[in-house]
Short mmCIF file of C-alpha atoms in Angstrom, two decimals:
data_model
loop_
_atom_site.label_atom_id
_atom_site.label_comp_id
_atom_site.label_asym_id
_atom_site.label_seq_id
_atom_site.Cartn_x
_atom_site.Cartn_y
_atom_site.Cartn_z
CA UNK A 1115 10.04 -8.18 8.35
CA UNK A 1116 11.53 -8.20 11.85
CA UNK A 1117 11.86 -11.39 14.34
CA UNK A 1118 11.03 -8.49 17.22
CA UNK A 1119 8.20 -6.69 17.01
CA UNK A 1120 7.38 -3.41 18.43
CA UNK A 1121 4.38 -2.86 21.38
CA UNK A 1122 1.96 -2.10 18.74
CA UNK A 1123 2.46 -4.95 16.66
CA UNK A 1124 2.31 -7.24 19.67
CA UNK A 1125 -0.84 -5.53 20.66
CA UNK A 1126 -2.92 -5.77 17.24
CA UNK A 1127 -4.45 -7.72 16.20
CA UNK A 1128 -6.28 -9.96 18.74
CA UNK A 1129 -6.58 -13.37 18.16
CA UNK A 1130 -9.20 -13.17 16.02
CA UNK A 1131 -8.04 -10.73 13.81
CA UNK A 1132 -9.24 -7.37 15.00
CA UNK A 1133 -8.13 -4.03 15.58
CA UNK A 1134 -10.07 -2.85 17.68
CA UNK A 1135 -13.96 -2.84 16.44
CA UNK A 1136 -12.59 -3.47 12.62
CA UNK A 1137 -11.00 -6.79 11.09
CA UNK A 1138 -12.09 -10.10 11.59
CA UNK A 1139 -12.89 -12.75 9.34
CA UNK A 1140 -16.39 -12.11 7.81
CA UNK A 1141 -15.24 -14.63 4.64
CA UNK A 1142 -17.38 -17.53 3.24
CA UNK A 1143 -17.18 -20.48 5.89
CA UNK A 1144 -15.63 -23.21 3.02
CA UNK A 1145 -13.28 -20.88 2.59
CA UNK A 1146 -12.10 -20.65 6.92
CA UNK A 1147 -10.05 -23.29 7.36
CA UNK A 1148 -7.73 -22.36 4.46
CA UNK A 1149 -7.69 -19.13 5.89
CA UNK A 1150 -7.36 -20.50 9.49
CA UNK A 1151 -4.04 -22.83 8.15
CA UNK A 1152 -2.52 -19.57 6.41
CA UNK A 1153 -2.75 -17.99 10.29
CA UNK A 1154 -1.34 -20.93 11.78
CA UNK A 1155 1.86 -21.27 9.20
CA UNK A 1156 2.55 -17.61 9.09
CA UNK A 1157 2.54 -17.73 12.71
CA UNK A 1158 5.28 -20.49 12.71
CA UNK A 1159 7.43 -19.46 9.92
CA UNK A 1160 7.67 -15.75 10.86
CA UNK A 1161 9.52 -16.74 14.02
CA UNK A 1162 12.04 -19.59 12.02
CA UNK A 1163 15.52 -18.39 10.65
CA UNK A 1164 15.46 -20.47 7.70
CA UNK A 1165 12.79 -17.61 6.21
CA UNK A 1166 13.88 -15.07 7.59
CA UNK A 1167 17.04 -15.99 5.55
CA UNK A 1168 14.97 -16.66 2.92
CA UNK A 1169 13.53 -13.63 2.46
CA UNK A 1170 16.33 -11.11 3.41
CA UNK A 1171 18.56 -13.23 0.54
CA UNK A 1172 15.39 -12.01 -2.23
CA UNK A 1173 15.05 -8.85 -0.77
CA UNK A 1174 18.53 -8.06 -0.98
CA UNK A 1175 19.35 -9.79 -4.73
CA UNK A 1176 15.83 -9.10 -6.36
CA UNK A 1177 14.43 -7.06 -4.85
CA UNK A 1178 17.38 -4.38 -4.21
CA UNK A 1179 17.15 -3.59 -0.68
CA UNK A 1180 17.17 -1.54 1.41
CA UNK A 1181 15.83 1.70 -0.39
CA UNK A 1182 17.48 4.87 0.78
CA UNK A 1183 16.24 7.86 2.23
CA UNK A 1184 16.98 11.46 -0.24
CA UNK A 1185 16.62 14.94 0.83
CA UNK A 1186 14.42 17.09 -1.30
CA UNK A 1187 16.61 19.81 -1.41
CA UNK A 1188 15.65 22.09 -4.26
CA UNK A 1189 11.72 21.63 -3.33
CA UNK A 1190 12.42 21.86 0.41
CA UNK A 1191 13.94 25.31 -0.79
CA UNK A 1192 11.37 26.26 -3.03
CA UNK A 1193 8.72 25.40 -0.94
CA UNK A 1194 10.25 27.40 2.49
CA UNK A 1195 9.36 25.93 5.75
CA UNK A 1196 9.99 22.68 7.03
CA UNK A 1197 12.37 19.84 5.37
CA UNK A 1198 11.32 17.23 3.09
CA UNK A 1199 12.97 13.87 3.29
CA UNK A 1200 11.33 11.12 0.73
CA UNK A 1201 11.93 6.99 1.22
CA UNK A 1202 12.68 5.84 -1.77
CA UNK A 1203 10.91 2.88 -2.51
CA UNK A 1204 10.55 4.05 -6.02
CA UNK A 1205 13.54 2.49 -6.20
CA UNK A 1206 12.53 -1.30 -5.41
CA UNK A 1207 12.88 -4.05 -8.60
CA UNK A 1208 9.29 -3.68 -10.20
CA UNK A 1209 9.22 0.45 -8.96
CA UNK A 1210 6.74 0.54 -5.95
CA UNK A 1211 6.41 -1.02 -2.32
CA UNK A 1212 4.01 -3.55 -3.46
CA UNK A 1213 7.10 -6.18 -4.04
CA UNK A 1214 7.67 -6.39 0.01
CA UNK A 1215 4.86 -8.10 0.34
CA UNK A 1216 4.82 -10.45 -2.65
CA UNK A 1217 7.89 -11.82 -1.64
CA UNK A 1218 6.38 -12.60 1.27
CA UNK A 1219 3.41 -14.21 -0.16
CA UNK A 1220 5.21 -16.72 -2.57
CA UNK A 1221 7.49 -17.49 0.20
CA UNK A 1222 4.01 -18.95 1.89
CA UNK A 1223 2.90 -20.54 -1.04
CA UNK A 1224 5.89 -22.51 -1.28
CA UNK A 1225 5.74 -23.31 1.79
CA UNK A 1226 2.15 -24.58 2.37
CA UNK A 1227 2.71 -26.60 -0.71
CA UNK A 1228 0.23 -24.33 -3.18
CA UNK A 1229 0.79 -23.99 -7.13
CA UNK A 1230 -0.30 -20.51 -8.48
CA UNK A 1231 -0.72 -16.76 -6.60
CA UNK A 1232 -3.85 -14.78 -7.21
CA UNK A 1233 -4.09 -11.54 -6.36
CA UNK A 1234 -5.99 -8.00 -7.63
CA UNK A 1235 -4.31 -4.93 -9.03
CA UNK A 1236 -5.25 -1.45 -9.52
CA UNK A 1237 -2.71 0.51 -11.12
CA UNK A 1238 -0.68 -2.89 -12.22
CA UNK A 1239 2.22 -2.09 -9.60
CA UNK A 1240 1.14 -4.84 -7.41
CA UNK A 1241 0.78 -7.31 -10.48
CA UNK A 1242 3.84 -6.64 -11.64
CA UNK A 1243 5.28 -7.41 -8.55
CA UNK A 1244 3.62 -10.42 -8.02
CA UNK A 1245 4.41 -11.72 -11.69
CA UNK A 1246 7.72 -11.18 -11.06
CA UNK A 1247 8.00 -12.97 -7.90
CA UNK A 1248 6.07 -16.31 -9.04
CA UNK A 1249 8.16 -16.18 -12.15
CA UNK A 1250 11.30 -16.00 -10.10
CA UNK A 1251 9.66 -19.07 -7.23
CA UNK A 1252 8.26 -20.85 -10.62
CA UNK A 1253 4.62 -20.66 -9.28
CA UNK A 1254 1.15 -19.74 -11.68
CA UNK A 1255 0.06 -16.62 -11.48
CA UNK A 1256 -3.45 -14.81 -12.18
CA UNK A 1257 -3.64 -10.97 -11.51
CA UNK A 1258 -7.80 -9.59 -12.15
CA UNK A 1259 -7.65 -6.14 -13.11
CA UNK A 1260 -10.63 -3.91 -13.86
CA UNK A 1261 -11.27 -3.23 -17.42
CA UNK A 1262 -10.68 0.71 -16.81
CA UNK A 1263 -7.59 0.30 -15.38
CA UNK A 1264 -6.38 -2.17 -17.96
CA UNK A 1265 -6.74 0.51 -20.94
CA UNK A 1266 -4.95 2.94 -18.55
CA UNK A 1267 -1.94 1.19 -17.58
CA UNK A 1268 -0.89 -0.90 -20.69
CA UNK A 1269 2.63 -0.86 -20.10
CA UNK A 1270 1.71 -2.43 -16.97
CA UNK A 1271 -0.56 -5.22 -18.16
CA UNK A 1272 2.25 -6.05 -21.44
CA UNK A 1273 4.94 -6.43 -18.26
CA UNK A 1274 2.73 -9.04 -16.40
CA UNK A 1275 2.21 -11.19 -19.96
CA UNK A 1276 5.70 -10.90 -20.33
CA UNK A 1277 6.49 -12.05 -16.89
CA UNK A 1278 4.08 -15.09 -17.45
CA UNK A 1279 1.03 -14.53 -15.71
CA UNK A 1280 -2.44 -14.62 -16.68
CA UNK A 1281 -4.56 -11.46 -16.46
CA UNK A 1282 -8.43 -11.33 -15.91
CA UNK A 1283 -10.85 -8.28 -16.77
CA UNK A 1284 -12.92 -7.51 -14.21
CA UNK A 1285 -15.81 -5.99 -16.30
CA UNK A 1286 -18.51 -5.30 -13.92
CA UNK A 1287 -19.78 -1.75 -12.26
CA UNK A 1288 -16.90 1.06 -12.18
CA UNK A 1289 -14.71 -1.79 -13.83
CA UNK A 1290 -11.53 -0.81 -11.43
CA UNK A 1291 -9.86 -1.90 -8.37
CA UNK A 1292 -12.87 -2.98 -6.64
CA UNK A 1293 -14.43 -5.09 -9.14
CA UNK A 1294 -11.16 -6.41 -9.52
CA UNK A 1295 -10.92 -7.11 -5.53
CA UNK A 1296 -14.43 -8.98 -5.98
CA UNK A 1297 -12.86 -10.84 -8.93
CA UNK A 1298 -9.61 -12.01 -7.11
CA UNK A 1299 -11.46 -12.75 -3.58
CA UNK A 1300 -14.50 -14.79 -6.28
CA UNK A 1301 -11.33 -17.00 -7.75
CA UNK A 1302 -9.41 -17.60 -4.52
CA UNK A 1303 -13.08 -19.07 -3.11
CA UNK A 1304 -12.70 -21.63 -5.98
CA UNK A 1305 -9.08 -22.17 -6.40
CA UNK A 1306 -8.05 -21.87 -2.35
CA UNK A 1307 -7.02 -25.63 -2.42
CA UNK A 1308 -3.78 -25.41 -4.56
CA UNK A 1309 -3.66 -21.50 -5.00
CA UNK A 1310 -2.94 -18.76 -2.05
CA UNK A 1311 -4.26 -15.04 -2.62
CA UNK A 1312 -1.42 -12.54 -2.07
CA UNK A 1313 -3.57 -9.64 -1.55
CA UNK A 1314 -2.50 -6.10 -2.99
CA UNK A 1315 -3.31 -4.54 0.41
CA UNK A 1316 -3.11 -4.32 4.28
CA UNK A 1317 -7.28 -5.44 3.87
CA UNK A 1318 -9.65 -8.56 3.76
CA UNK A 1319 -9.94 -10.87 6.03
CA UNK A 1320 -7.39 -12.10 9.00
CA UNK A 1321 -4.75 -12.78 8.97
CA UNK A 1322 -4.29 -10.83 5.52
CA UNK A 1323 -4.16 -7.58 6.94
CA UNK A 1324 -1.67 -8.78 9.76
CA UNK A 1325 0.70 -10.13 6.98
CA UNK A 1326 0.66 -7.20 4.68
CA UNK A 1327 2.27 -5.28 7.44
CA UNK A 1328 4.08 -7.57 8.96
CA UNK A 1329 6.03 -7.92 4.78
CA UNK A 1330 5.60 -4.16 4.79
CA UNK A 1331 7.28 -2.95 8.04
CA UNK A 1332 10.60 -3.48 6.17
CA UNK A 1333 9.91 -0.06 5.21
CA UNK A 1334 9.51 2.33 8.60
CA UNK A 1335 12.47 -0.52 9.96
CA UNK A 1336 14.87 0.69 7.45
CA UNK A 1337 13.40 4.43 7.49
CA UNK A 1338 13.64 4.85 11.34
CA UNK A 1339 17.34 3.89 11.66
CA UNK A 1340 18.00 5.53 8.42
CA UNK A 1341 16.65 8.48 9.45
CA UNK A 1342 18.01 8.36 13.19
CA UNK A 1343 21.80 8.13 11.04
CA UNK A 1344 21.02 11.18 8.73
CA UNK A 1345 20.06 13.47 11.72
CA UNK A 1346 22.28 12.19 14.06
CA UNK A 1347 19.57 10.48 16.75
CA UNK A 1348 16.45 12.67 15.89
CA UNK A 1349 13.08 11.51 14.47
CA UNK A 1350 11.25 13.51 12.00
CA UNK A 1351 8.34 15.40 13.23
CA UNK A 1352 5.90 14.02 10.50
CA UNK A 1353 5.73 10.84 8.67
CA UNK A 1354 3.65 10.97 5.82
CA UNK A 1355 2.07 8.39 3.80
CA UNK A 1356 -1.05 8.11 0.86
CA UNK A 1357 -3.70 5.69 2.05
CA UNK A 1358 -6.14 3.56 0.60
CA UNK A 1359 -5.95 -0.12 0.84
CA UNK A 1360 -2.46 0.65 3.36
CA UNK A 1361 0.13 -1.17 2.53
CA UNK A 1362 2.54 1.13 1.95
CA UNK A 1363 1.21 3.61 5.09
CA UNK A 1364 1.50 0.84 7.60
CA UNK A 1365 5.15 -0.12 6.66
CA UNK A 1366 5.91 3.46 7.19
CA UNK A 1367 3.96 3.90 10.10
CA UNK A 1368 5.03 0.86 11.74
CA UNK A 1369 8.18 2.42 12.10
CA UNK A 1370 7.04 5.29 14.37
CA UNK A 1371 3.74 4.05 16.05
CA UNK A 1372 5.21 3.88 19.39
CA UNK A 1373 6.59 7.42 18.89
CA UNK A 1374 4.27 10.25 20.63
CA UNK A 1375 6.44 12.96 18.95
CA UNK A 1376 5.77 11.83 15.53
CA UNK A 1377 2.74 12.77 13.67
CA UNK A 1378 1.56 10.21 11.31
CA UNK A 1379 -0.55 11.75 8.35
CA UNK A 1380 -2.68 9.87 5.88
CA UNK A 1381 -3.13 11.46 2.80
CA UNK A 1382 -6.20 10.54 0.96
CA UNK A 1383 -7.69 10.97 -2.79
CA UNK A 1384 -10.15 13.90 -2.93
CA UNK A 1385 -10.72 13.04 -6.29
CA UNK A 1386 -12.67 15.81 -8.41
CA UNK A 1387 -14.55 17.16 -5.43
CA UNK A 1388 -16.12 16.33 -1.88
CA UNK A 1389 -19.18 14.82 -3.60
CA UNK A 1390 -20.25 11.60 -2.53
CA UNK A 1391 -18.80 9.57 -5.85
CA UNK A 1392 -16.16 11.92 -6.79
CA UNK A 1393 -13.87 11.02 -4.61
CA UNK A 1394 -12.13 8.12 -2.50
CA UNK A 1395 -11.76 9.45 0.74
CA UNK A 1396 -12.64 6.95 2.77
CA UNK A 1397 -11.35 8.09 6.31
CA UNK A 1398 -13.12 11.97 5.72
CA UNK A 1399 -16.09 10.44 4.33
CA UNK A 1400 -17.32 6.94 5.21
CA UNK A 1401 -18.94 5.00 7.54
CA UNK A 1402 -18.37 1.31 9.59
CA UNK A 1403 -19.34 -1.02 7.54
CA UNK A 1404 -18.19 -4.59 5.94
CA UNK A 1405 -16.15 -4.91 2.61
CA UNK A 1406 -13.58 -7.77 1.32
CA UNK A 1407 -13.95 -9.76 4.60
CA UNK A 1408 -13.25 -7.19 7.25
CA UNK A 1409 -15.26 -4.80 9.01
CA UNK A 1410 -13.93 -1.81 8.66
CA UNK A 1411 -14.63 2.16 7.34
CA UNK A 1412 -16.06 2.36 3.84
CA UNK A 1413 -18.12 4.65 1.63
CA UNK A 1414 -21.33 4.23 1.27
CA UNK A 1415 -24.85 4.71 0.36
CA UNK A 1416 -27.86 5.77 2.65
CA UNK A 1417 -29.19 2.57 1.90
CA UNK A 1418 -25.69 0.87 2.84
CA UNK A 1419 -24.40 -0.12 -0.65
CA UNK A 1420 -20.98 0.95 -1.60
CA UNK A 1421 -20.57 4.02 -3.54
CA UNK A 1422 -18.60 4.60 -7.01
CA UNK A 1423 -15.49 6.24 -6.07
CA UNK A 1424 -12.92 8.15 -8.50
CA UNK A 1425 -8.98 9.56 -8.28
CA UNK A 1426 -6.44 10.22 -10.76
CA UNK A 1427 -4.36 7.41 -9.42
CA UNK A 1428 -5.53 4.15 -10.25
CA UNK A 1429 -3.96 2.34 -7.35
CA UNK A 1430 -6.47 4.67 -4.90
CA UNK A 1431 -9.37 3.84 -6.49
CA UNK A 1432 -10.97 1.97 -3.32
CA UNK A 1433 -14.07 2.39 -1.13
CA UNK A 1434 -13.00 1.15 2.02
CA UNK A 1435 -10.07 1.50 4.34
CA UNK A 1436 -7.75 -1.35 5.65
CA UNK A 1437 -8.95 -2.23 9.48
CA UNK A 1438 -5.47 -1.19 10.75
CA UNK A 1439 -5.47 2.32 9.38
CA UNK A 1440 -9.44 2.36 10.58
CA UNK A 1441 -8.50 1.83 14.22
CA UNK A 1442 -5.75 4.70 14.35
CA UNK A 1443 -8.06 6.73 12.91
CA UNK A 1444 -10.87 5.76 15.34
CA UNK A 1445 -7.86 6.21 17.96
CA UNK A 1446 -6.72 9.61 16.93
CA UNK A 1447 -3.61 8.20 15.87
CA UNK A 1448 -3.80 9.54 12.15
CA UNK A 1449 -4.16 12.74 11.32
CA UNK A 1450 -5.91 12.79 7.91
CA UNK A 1451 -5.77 15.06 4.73
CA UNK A 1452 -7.75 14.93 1.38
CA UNK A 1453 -6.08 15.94 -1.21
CA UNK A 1454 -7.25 16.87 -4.98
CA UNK A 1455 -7.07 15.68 -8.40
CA UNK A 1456 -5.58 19.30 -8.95
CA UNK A 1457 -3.10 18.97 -6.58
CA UNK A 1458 -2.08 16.13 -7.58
CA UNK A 1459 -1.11 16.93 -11.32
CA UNK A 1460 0.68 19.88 -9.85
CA UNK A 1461 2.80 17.67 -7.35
CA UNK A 1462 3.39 15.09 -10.30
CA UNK A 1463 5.58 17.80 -12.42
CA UNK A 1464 6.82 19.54 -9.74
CA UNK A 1465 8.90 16.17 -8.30
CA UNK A 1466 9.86 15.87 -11.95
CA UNK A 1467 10.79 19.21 -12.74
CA UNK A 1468 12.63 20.45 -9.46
CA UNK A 1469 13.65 17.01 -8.41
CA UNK A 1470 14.07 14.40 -11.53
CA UNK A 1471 11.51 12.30 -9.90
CA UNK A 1472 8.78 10.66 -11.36
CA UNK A 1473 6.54 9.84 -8.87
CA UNK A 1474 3.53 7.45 -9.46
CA UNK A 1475 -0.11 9.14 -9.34
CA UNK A 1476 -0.40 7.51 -5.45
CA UNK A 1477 2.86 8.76 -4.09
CA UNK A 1478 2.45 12.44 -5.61
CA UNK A 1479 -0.94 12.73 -3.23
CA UNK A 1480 1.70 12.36 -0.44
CA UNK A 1481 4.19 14.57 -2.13
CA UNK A 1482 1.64 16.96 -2.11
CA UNK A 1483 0.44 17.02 1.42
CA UNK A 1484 4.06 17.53 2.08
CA UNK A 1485 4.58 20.50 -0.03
CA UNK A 1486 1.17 21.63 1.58
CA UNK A 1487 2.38 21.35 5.38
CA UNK A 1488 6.23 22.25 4.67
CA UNK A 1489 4.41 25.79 3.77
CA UNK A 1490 3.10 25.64 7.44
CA UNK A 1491 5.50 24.31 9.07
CA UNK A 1492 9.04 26.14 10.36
CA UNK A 1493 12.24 25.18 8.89
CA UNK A 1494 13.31 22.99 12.00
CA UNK A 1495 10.84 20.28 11.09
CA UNK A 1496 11.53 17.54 8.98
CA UNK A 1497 8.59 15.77 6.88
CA UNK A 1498 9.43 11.72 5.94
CA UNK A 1499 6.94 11.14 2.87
CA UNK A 1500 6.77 7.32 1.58
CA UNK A 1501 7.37 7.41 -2.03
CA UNK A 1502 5.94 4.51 -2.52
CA UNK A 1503 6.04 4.16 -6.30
CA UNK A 1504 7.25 5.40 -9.18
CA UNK A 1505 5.82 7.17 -12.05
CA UNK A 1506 6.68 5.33 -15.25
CA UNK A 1507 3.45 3.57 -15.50
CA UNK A 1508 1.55 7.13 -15.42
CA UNK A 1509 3.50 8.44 -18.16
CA UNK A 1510 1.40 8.29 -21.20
CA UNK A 1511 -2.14 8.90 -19.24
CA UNK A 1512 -0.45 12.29 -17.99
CA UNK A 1513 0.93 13.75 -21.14
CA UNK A 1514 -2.63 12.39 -22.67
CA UNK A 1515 -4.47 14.64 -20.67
CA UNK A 1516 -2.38 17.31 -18.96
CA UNK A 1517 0.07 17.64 -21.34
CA UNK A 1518 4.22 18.11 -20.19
CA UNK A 1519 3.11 20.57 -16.98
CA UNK A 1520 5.10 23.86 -19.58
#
């Protein structure tokens, strides 16, 4: 996180939280003035040295930043057309993005004097991250995880006992990454007097979605001067990020936003098909409506009741949209892809085959989109994906049922 912001982030949100027609705090009142206090110390300690210090000193020992920017030679090759360039924050202590932000978060709690972090996770990135940052600030920690998910990603869940925190099935409807949202958002209600809620995502109410990015924006920071280095003072033409929640597409993005050259693309789960419940494309698909707090763009019903959703990647699992990403879609800022289960799969081995990379389930719908408009694009363009996780974690549930990609 930067002391100077760009126009954009000076811009958004308003005082009360919103981008534009989404955001805002539609959150139990008892649960406002925590909320409210959050705003007010954020505000002040984003602005003081001392954590600024702080948090550079973790980021740069734990965490292991700043992640570099590689060249996907062989598949930019293979592929013809336009370069791809991937940010590597594969690479970060605990293998995904999500760590940023947790940082971040404990940072707070310590600050405003709370005990234990809660937060949800989908495909266990963001719990591991979080585990491993209370463990390392010697705060509690409880990560709710739907019951799906929790059979999916073991290796995940044994690294969060391991790190000392305290996970919670969420057991109810699809038994994934919403439920597990409803769980978190249910205990923080309770809890919000000694505990803070580090959200997974750029979503809920204010000022979570302002944080997230704020914590996040490390990542187009690094990649816009990194980049600028590598090409000698040029930006890439696209910037390319997989979106559900947003964390990891608005630290990218931030990085660009006030560039009218660069096209940012948000890549979303397609799922097994366009049918309303096979899918999780939020931004193709859904509606305004309210979800975790926010108003924002979700899927939905006729009747107005969220709909089941479904991906390959856990971590995209989601039926609603962070109110950021909503408004520069609303804005024509974002120019959106879906992107199949198929494709997917096929982007998964091809990293690993042609590049040595595993990429996580999330970061190979990006990977593919790129492979998808590098076949479009001439050679002169350059395509920045955000690979925002790795792959480890996906491991077993790949070989289980797609085999080794021979």
């Amino acid at each position: 996180m930067s002391s100077v912001k760009d126009s954009h982030s000076q811009s958004y949100p308003d005082a009360e939280g919103y981008f534009g027609q989404f955001g805002g705090n539609h959150y139990p009142p008892g649960v406002r003035p925590a909320l409210e206090e959050l705003a007010t110390t954020y505000q002040e300690l984003c602005q003081s040295p001392e954590f600024q210090r702080d948090l550079k000193k973790v980021r740069t020992g734990l965490q292991g930043r700043p992640t570099p920017i590689h060249y996907l030679e062989n598949l930019s090759k293979e592929v013809g057309g336009a370069q791809i360039f991937i940010k590597r924050e594969d690479l970060n202590h605990t293998g995904a993005h999500k760590i940023n932000h947790c940082v971040g978060f404990a940072l707070l709690a310590k600050k405003l004097g709370k005990t234990k972090l809660i937060a949800e996770t989908g495909a266990g990135q963001h719990g591991v991250a979080l585990a491993t940052t209370a463990a390392y600030f010697g705060l509690e920690c409880e990560i709710h995880m739907g019951e799906i998910d929790i059979s999916k990603q073991r290796s995940n869940v044994g690294r969060m006992q391991l790190l000392g925190a305290r996970v919670v099935p969420a057991t109810t409807g699809q038994s994934a990454l919403k439920e597990a949202s409803d769980s978190a958002f249910n205990a923080y209600v309770e809890q919000h007097a000694y505990a803070l809620y580090a959200i997974g995502s750029a979503i809920g109410p204010h000022p979570f979605p302002l944080i997230v990015r704020d914590f996040q924006s490390v990542i187009g920071q690094e990649a816009r001067e990194q980049f600028l280095s590598i090409t000698n003072g040029s930006l890439p033409e696209h910037v390319v990020a997989c979106v559900a929640g947003g964390s990891n597409a608005m630290g990218m993005y931030s990085g660009f936003l006030d560039d009218p050259d660069v096209i940012l693309h948000a890549v979303e789960p397609l799922g097994k098909s366009d049918e309303l419940g096979q899918h999780a494309a939020t931004l193709s698909y859904g509606r305004p409506g309210t979800l975790h707090g926010a108003r924002s763009i979700v899927l939905q019903q006729a009747d107005g009741t969220t709909t089941n959703v479904s991906s390959v990647a856990s971590g995209l699992v989601y039926p609603g949209i962070g109110p950021e990403i909503a408004m520069l879609h609303e804005t024509g800022q974002l120019s959106v892809a879906a992107i199949s289960d198929e494709e997917v799969i096929g982007a998964f081995f091809r990293m690993a085959k042609v590049e040595g990379i595993i990429p996580a389930l999330e970061s190979a719908h990006a990977v593919a989109f790129a492979i998808r408009l590098a076949s479009q694009r001439p050679s002169s363009e350059r395509i920045l994906v955000n690979l925002s996780g790795r792959g480890d974690k996906d491991v077993d549930f790949v070989l289980e049922n797609y085999g080794t990609g021979q």
